[in-house]
GROMACS .gro file of C-alpha atoms in nm:
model
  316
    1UNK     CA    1   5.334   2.588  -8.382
    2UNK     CA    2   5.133   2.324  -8.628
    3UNK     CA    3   5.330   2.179  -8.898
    4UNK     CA    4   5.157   2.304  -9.145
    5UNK     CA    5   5.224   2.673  -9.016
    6UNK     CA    6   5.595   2.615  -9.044
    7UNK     CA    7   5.572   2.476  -9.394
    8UNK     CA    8   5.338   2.757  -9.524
    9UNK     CA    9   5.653   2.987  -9.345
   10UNK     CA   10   5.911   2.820  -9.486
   11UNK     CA   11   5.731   2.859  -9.843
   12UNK     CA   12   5.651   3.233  -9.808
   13UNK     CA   13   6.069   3.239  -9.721
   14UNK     CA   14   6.193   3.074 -10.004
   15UNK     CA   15   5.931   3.266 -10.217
   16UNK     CA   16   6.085   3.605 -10.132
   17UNK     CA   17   6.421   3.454 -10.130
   18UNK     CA   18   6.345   3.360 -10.514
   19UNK     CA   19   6.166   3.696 -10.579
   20UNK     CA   20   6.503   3.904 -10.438
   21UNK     CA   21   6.748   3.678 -10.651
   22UNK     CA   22   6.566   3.706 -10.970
   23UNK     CA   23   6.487   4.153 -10.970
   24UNK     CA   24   6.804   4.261 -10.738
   25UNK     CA   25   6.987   4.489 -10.947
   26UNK     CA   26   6.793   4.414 -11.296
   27UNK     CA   27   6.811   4.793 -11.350
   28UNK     CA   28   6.579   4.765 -11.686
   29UNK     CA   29   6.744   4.457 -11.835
   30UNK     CA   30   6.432   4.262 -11.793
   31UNK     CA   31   6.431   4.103 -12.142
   32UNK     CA   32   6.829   3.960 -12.120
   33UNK     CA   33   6.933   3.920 -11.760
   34UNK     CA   34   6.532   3.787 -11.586
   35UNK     CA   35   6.493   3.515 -11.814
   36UNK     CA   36   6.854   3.365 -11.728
   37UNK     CA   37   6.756   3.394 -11.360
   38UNK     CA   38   6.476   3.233 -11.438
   39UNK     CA   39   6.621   2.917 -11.526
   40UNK     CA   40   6.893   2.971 -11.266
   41UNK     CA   41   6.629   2.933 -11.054
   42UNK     CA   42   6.423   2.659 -11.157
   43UNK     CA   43   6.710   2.486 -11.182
   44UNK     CA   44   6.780   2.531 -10.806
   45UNK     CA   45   6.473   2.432 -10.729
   46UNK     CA   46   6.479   2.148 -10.873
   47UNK     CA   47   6.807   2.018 -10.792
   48UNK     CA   48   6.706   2.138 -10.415
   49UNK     CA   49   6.399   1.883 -10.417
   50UNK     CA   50   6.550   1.639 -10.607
   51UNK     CA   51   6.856   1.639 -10.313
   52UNK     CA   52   6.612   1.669 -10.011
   53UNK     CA   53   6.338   1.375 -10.135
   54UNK     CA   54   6.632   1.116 -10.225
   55UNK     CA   55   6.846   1.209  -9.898
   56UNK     CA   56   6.516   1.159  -9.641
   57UNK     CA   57   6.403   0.827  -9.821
   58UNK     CA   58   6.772   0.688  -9.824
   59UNK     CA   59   6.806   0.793  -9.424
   60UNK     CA   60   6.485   0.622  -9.359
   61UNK     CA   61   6.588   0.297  -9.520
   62UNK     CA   62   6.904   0.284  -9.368
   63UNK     CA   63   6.794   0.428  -9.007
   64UNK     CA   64   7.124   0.620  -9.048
   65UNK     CA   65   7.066   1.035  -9.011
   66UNK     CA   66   7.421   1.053  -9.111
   67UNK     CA   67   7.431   0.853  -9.459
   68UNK     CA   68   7.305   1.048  -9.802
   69UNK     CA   69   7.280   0.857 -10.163
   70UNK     CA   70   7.636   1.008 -10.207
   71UNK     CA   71   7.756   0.705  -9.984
   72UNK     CA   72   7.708   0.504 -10.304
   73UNK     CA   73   7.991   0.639 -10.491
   74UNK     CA   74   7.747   0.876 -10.752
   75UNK     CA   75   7.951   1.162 -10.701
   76UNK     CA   76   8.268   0.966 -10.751
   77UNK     CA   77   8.118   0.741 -11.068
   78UNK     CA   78   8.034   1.095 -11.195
   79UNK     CA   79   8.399   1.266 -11.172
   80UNK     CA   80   8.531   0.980 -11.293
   81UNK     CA   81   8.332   0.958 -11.601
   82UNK     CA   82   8.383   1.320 -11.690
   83UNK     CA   83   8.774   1.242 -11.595
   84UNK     CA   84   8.817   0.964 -11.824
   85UNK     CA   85   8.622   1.122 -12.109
   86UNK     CA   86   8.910   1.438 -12.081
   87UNK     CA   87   9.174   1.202 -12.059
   88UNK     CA   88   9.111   0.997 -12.370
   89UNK     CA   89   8.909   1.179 -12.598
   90UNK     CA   90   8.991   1.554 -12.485
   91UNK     CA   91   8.803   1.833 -12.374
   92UNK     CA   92   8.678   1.974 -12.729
   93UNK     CA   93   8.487   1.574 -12.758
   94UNK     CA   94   8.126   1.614 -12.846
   95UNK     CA   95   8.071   1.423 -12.486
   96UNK     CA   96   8.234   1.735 -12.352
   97UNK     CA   97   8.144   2.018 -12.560
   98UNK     CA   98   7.808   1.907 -12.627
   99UNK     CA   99   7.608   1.939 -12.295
  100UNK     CA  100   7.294   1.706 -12.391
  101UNK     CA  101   7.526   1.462 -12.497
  102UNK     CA  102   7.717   1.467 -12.104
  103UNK     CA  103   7.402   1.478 -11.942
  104UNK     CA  104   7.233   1.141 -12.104
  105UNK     CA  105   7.627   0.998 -12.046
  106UNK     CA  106   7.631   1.075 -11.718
  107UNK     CA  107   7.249   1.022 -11.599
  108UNK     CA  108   7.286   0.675 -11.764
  109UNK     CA  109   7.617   0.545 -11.663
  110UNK     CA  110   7.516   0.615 -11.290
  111UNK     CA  111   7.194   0.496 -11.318
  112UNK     CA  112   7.296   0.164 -11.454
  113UNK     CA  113   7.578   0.176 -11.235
  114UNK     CA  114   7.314   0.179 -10.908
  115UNK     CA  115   7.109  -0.101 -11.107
  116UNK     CA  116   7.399  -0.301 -11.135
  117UNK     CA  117   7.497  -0.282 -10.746
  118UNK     CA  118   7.151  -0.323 -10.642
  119UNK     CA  119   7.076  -0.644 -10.862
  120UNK     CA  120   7.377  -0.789 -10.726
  121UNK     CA  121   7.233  -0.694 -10.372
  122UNK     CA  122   6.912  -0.842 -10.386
  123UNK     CA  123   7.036  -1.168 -10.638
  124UNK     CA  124   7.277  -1.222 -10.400
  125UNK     CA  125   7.083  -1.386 -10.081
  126UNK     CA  126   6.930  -1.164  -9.789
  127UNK     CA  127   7.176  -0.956  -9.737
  128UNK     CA  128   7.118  -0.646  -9.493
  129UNK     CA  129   7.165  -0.288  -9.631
  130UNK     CA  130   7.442  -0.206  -9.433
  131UNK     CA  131   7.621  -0.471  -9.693
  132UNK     CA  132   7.511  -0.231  -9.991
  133UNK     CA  133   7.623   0.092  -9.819
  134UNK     CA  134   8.014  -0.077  -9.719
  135UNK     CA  135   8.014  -0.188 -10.126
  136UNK     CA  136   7.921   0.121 -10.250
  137UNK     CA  137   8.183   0.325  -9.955
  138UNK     CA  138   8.443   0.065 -10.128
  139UNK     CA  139   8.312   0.103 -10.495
  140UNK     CA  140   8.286   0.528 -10.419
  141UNK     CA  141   8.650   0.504 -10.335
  142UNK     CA  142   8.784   0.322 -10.590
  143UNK     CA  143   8.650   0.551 -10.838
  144UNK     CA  144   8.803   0.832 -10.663
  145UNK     CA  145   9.177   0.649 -10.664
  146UNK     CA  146   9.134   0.611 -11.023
  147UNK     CA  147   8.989   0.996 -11.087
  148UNK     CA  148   9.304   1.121 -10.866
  149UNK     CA  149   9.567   0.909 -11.034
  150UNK     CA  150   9.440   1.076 -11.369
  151UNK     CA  151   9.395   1.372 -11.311
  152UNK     CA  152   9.786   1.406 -11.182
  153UNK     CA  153   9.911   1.274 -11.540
  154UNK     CA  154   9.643   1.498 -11.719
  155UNK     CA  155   9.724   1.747 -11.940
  156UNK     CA  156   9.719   2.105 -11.699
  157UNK     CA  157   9.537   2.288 -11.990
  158UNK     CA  158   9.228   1.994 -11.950
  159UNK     CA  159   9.284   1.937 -11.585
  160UNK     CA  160   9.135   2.320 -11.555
  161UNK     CA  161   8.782   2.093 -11.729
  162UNK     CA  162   8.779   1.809 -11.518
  163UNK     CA  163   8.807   2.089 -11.253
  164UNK     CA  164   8.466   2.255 -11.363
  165UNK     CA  165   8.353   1.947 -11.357
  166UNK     CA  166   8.423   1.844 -10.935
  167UNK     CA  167   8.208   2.106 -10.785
  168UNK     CA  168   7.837   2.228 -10.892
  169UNK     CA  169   7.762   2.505 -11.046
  170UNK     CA  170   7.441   2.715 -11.149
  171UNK     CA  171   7.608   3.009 -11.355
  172UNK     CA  172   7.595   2.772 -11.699
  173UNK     CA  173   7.328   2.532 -11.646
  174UNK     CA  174   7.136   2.444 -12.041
  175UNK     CA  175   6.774   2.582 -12.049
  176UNK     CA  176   6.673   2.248 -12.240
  177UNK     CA  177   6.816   2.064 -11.989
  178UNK     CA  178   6.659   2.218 -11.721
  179UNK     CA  179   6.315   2.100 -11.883
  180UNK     CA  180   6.478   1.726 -11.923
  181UNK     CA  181   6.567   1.742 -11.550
  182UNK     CA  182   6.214   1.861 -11.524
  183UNK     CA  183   6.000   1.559 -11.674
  184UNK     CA  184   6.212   1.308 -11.518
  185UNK     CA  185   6.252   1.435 -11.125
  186UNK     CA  186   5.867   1.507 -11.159
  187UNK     CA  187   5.786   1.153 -11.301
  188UNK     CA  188   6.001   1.003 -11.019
  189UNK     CA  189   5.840   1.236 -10.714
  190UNK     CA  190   5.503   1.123 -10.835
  191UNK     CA  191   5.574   0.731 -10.856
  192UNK     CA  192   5.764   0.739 -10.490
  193UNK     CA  193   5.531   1.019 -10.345
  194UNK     CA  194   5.251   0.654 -10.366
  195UNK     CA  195   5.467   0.448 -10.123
  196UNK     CA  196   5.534   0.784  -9.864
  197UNK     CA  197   5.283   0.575  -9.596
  198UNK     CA  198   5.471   0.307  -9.673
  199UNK     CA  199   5.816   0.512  -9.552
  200UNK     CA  200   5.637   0.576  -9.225
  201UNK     CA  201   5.633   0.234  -9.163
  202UNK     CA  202   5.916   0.149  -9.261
  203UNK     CA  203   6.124   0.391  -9.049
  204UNK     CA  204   5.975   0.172  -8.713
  205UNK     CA  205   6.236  -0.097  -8.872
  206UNK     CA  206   6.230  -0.408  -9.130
  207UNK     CA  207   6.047  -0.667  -8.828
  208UNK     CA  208   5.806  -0.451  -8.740
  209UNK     CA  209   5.743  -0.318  -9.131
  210UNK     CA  210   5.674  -0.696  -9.243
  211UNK     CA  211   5.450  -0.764  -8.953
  212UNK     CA  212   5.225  -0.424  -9.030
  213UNK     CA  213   5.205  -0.550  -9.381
  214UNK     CA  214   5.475  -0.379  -9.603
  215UNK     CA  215   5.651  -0.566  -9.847
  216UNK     CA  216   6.009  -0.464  -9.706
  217UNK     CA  217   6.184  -0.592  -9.976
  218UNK     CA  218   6.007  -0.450 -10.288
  219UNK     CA  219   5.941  -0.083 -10.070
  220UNK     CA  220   6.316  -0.071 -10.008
  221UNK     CA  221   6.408  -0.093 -10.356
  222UNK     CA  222   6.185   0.082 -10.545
  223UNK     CA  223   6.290   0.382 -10.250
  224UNK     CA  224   6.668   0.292 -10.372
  225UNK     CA  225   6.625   0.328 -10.769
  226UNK     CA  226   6.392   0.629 -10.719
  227UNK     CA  227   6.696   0.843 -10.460
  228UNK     CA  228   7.002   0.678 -10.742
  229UNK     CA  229   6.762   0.853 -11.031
  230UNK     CA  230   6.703   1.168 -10.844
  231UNK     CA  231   7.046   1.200 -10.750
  232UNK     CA  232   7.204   1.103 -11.044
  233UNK     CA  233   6.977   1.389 -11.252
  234UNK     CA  234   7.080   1.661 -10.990
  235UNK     CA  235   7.464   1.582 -11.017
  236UNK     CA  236   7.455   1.553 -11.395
  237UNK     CA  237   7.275   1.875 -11.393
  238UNK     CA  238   7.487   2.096 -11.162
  239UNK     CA  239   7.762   1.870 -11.023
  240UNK     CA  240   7.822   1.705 -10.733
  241UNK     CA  241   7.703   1.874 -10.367
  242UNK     CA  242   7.820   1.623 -10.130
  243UNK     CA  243   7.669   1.732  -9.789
  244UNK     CA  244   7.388   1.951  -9.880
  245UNK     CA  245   7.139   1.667  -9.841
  246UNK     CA  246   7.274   1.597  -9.513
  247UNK     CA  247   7.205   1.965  -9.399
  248UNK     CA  248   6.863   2.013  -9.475
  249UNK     CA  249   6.726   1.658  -9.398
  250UNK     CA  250   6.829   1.697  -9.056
  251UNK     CA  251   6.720   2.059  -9.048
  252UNK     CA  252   6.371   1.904  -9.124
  253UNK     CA  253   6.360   1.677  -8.854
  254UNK     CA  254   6.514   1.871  -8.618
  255UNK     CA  255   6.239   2.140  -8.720
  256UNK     CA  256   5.914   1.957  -8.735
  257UNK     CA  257   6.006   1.673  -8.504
  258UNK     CA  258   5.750   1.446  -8.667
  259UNK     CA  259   5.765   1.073  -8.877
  260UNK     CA  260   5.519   1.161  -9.161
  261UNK     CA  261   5.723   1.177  -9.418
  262UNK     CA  262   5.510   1.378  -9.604
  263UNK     CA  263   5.584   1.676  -9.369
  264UNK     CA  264   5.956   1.582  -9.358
  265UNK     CA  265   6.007   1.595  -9.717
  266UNK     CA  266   5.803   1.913  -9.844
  267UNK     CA  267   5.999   2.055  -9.556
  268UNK     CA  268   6.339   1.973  -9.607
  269UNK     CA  269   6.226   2.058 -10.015
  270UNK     CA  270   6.152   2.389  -9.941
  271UNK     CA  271   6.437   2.460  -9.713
  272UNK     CA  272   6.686   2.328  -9.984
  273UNK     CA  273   6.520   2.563 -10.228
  274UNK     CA  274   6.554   2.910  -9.956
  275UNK     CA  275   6.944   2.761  -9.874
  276UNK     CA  276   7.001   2.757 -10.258
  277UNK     CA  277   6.887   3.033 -10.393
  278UNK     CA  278   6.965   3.269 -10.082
  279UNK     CA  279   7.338   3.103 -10.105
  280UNK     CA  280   7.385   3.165 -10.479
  281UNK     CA  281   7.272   3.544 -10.450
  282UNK     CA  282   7.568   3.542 -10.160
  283UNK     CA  283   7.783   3.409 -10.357
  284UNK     CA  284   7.729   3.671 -10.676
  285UNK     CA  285   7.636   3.993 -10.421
  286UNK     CA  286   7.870   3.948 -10.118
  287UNK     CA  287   8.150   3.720 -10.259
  288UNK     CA  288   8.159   3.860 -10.634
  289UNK     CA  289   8.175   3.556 -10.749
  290UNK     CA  290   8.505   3.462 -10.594
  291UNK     CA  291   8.410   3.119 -10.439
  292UNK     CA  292   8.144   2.894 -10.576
  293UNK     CA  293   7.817   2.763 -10.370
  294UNK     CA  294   7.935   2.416 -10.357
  295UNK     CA  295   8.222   2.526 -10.178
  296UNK     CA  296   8.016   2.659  -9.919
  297UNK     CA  297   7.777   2.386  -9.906
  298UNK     CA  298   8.069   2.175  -9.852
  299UNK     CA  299   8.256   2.353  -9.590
  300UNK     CA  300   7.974   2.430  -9.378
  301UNK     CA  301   7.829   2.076  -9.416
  302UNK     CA  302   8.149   1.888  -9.336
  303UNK     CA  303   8.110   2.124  -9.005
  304UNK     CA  304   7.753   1.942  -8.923
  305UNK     CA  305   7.855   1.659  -9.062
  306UNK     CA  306   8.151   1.624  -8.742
  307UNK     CA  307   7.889   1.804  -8.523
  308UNK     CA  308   7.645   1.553  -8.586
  309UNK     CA  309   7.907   1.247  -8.526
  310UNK     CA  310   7.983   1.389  -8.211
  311UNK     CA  311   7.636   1.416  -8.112
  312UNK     CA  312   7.555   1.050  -8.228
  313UNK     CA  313   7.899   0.945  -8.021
  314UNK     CA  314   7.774   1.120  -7.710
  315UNK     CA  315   7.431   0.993  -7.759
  316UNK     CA  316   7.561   0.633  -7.778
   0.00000   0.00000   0.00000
């Protein structure tokens, strides 16, 4: 089966998928309960592409299937942030309550947090990316020692917010910021989506990159602002979802079994969008609500995420 057959599949899936989550059981309430779906979904969507385009480009750069942007310690810098905020200023702070306010915070701190790390990267001699990835592993747990040791002397009544906080959620996401999310991850597709050749070459490996003509250096960070942006607007958005990149970028290549990335990623975008959506309307028809989609991202993820260390053991 061509490619493009699977991907016009895929699509006509994750249409239906969106078209059974949004009229299931309306029963009439068109006007209150459809347009809340609406932005439910949208803003599945866009977290789903934002996820799948940053997780690909990372793997590429690092020649690591395993690795996602979450490596870097965004998810931690993220919990952290919303865990000191609670601590010191309380949960009824404007940075709290006010959820334009926690979004900027948040997209900003861990963008200049990646900007930071990176600078110091490339300022700092030729040093490989593997260097980057064991500083930001170090960095990611550091922030998580320091999110964990507040948390236990936290207040029970505002540890039940910082708990909201650690794992995504679609149920309350801000129309408005849906639209923010919007302008940026679609300004940020459309500047990387001009280097995707590039990423082609660049997965044959750094030597081989330079001699075809790619400027290595300036491809690989451009690719690593653009994945800290994207993920740091889907996490501020929704919360953290540690493995779901993980799942559906190797889905994609395990699917299409191609190097253009511009298969690769409008595959693994539409699969996050069907996995999202169709795992939400679980979640609300089958489990009542009673667990959250992150969880089950998580669980089933960590699952791949051993079954995919074990293949890359045996492999070796």
């Amino acid at each position: 089966m061509r490619n493009s057959t699977k991907i016009i599949i895929l699509g006509v899936l994750a249409v239906l998928v969106c078209i059974l989550y949004l009229f299931h059981g309306l029963h009439g309430s068109f006007d209150y309960a459809l347009p809340k779906r609406g932005i439910k979904v949208v803003a599945m969507a866009i977290t789903g592409i934002a996820i799948a385009y940053s997780t690909v480009i990372f793997q590429t750069i690092t020649h690591n299937r395993i690795l996602t942007p979450s490596i870097m310690g965004f998810d931690s810098l993220y919990i952290l942030l919303q865990t000191v905020v609670i601590f010191f200023l309380g949960s009824s702070h404007i940075t709290i309550v006010n959820k334009h306010v926690n979004f900027i915070l948040s997209v900003s701190a861990m963008v200049v947090f990646a900007l930071l790390l990176y600078r110091f990267l490339f300022q700092s001699g030729k040093k490989p990316i593997y260097f980057l990835l064991l500083v930001g592993i170090i960095v990611g747990t550091f922030f998580s020692s320091i999110s964990t040791f507040l948390q236990v002397l936290i207040d029970p009544n505002e540890f039940l917010r910082v708990q909201d906080k650690m794992f995504a959620s679609f149920n309350n996401v801000s129309g408005e910021l849906v639209w923010w999310a919007i302008a940026i991850i679609v300004l940020a597709l459309v500047i990387g989506w001009r280097s995707i050749h590039d990423l082609d070459v660049l997965s044959l490996g750094r030597d081989t990159a330079i001699n075809l003509g790619v400027n290595y250096d300036s491809v690989v960070r451009k690719v690593l602002i653009l994945s800290s942006v994207l993920i740091a607007v889907s996490t501020a958005l929704v919360g953290p979802i540690t493995f779901f990149g993980l799942i559906v970028a190797n889905l994609s290549y395990q699917f299409f079994k191609t190097y253009k990335h511009s298969v690769l990623i409008v595959g693994a975008s539409i699969m996050s969008v069907f996995a999202l959506v169709g795992g939400q309307w679980v979640v609300e028809r089958v489990f009542t609500f009673s667990t959250t989609l992150s969880v089950i991202i998580n669980f089933v993820g960590g699952i791949y995420f051993i079954y995919l260390l074990l293949k890359e053991s045996r492999a070796t």
